[in-house]
Coordinates of N, CA and C in Angstrom, one line a residue:
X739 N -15.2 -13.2 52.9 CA -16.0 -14.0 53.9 C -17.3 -13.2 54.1
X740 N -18.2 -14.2 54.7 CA -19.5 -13.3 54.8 C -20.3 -14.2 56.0
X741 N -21.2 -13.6 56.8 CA -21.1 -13.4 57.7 C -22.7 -13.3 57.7
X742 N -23.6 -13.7 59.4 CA -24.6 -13.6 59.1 C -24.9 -12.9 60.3
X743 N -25.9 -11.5 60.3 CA -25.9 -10.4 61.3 C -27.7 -10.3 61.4
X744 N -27.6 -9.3 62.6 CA -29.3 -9.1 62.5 C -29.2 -8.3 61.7
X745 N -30.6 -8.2 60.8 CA -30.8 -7.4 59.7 C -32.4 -6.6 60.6
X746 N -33.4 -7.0 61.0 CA -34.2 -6.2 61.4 C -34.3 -7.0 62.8
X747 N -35.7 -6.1 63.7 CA -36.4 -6.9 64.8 C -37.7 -5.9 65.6
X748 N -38.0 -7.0 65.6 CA -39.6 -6.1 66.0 C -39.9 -6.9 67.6
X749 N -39.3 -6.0 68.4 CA -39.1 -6.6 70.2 C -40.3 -6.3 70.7
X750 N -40.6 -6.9 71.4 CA -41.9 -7.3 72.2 C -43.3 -6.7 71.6
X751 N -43.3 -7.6 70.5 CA -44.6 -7.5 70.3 C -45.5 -8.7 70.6
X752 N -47.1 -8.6 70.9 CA -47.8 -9.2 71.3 C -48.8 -10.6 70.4
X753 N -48.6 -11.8 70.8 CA -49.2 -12.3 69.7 C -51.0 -12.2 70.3
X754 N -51.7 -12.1 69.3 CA -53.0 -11.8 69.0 C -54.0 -12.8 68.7
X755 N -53.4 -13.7 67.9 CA -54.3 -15.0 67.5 C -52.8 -16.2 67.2
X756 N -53.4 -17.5 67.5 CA -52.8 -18.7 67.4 C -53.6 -19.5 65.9
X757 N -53.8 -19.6 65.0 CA -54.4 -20.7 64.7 C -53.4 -22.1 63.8
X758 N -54.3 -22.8 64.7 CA -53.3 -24.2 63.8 C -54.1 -24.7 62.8
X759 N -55.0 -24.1 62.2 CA -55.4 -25.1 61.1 C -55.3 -24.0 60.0
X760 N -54.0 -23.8 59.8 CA -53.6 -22.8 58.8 C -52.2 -22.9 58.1
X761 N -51.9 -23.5 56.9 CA -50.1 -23.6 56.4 C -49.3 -22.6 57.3
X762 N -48.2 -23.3 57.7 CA -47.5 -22.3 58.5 C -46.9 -21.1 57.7
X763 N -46.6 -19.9 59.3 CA -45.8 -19.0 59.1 C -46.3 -18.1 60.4
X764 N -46.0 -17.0 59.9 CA -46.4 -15.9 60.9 C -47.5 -14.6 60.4
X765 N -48.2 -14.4 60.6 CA -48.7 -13.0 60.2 C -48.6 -12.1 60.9
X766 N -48.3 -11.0 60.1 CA -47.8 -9.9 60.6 C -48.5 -8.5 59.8
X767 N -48.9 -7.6 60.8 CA -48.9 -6.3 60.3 C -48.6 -5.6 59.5
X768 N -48.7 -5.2 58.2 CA -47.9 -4.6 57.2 C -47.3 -3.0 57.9
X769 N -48.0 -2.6 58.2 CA -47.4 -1.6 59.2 C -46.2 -1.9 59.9
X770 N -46.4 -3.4 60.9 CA -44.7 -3.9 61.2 C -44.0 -4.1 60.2
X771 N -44.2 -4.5 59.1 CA -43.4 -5.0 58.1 C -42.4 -3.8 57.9
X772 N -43.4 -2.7 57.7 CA -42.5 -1.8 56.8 C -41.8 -1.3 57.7
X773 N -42.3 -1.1 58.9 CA -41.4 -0.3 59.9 C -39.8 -1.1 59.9
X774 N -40.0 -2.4 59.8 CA -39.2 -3.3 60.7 C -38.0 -3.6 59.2
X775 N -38.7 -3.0 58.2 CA -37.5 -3.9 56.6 C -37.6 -5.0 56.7
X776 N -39.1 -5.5 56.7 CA -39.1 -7.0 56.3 C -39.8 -7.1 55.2
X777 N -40.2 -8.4 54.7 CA -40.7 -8.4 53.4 C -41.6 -9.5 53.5
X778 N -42.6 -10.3 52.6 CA -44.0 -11.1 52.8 C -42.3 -12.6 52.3
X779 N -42.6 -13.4 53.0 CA -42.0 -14.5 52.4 C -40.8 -14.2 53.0
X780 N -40.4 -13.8 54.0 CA -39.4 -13.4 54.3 C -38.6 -14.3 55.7
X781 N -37.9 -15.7 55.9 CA -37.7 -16.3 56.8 C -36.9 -15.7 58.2
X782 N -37.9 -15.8 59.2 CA -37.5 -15.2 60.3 C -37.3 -16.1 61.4
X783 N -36.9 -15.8 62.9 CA -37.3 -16.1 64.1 C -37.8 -15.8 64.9
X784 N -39.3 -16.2 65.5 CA -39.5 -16.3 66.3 C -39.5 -16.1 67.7
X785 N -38.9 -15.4 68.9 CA -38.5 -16.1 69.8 C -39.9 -15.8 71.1
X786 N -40.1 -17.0 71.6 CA -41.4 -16.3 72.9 C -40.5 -16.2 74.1
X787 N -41.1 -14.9 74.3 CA -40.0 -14.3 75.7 C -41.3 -15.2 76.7
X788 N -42.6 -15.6 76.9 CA -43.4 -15.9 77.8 C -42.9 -17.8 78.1
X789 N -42.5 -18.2 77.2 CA -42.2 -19.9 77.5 C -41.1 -19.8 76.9
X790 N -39.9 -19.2 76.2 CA -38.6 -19.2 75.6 C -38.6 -20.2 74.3
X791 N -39.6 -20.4 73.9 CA -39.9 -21.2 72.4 C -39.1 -20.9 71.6
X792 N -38.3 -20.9 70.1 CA -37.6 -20.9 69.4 C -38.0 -21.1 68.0
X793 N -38.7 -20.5 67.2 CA -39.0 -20.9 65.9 C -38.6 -20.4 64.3
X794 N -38.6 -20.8 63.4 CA -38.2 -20.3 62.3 C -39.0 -21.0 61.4
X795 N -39.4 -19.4 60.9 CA -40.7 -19.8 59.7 C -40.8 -18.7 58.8
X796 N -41.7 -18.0 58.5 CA -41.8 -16.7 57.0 C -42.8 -16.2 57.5
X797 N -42.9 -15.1 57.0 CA -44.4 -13.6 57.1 C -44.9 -14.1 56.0
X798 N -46.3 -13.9 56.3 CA -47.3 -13.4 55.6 C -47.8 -12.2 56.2
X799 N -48.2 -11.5 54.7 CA -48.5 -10.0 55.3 C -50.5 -10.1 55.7
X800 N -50.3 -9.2 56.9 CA -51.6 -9.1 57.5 C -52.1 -7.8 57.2
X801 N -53.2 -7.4 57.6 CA -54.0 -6.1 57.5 C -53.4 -5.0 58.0
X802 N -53.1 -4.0 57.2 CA -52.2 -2.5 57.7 C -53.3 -2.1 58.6
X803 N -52.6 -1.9 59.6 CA -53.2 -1.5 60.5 C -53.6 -2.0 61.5
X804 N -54.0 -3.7 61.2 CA -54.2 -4.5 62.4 C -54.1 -4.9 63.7
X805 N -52.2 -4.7 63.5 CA -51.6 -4.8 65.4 C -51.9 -6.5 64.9
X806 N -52.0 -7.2 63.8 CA -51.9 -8.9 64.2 C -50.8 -9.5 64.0
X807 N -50.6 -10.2 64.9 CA -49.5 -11.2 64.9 C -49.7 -12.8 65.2
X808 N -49.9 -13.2 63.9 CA -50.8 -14.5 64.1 C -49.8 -15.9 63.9
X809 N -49.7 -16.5 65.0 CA -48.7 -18.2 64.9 C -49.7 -18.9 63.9
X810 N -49.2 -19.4 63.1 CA -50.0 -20.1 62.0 C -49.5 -22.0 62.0
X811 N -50.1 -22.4 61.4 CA -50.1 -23.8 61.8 C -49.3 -24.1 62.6
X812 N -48.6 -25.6 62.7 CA -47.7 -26.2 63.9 C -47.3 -24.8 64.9
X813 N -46.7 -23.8 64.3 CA -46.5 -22.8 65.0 C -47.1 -22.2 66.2
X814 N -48.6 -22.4 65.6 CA -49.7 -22.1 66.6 C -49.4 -23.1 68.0
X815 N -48.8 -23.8 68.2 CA -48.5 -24.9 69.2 C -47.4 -24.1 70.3
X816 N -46.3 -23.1 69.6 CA -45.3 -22.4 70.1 C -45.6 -21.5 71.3
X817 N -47.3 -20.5 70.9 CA -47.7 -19.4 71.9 C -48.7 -19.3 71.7
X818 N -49.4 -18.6 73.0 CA -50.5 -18.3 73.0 C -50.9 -16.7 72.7
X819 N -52.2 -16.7 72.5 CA -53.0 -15.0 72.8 C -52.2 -14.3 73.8
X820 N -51.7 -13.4 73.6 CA -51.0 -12.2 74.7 C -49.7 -12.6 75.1
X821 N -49.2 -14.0 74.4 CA -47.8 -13.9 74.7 C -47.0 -12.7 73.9
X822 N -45.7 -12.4 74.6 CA -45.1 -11.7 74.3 C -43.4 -12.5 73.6
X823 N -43.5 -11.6 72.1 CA -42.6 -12.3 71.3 C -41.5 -11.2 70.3
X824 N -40.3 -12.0 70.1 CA -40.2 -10.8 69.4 C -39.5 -11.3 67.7
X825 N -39.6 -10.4 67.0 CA -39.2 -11.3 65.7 C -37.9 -11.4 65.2
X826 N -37.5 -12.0 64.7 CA -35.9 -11.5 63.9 C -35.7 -11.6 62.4
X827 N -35.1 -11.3 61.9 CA -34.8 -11.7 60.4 C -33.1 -11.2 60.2
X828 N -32.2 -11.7 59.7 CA -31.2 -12.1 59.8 C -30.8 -11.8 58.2
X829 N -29.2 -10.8 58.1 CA -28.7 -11.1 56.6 C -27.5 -11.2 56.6
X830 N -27.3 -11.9 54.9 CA -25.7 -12.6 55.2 C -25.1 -11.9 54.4
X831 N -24.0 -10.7 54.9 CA -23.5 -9.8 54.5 C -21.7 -9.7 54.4
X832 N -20.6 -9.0 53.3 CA -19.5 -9.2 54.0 C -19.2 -8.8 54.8
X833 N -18.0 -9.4 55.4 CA -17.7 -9.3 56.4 C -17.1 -7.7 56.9
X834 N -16.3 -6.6 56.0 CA -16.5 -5.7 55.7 C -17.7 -4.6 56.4
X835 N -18.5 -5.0 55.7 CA -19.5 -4.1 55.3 C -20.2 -4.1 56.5
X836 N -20.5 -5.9 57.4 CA -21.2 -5.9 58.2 C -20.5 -5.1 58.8
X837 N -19.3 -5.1 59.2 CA -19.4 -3.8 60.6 C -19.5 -3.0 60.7
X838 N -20.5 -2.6 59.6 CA -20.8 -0.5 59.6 C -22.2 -0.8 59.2
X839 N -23.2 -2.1 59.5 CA -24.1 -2.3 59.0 C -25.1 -1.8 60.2
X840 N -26.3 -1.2 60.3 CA -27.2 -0.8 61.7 C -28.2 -1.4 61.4
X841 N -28.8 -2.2 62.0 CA -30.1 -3.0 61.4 C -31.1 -2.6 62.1
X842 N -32.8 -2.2 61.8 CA -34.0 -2.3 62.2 C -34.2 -2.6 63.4
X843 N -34.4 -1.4 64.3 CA -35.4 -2.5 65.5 C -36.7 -1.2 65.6
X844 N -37.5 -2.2 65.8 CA -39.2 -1.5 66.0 C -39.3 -2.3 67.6
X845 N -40.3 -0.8 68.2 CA -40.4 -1.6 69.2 C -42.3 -1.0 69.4
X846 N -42.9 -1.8 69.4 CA -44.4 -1.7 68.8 C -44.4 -1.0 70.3
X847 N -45.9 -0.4 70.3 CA -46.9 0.3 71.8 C -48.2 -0.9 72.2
X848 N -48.7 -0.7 72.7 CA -49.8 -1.0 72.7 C -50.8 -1.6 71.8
X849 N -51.3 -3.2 71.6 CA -51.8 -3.3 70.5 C -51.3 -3.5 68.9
X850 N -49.8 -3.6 69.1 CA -48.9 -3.6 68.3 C -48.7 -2.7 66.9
X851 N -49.2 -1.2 67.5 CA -48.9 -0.2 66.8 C -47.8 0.5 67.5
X852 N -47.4 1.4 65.9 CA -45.8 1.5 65.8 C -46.4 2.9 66.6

């Protein structure tokens, strides 16, 4: 049997820009990426701790170094500038295994550096 667990998460980080006239997804940090064991194309969640919004969508990778966390199309509709969000990504693992599994959490500073 197998089983679906948190695999990374990147808790309260800040979104930076909204824009909706962009194919959806998320951008993100490559600096968060790597911290967090995520990957470009990688389906995540979403969640805004500021309105409790709920989304699922993919990374695209942003500028190392940036601190961006950008809502991208429809998405952009979810949060605003300086909402606070945090991400998830999820793996389906056995059942076994998951219970000795420890998964990623990043928890950014200021500006959304690690």
């Amino acid at each position: 049997m197998q089983i679906q667990i948190l695999k990374s998460k990147i808790h309260r980080a800040v979104i930076t820009e909204a824009n909706l006239n962009y194919v959806g997804s998320l951008t993100l940090d490559e600096d968060l990426m790597d911290a967090a064991n995520m990957i470009e194309h990688e389906k995540i969640q979403v969640v805004n701790v500021n309105n409790g919004e709920r989304i699922e969508t993919y990374i695209i990778k942003g500028a190392r170094g940036s601190g961006v966390v950008c809502l991208n199309g429809p998405a952009a509709r979810k949060g605003a500038e300086g909402d606070i969000v945090i991400v998830i990504s999820y793996a389906l693992l056995d059942f076994e295994e998951a219970k000795t599994f420890k998964p990623t959490v990043v928890f950014p500073k200021e500006g959304n550096k690690l």
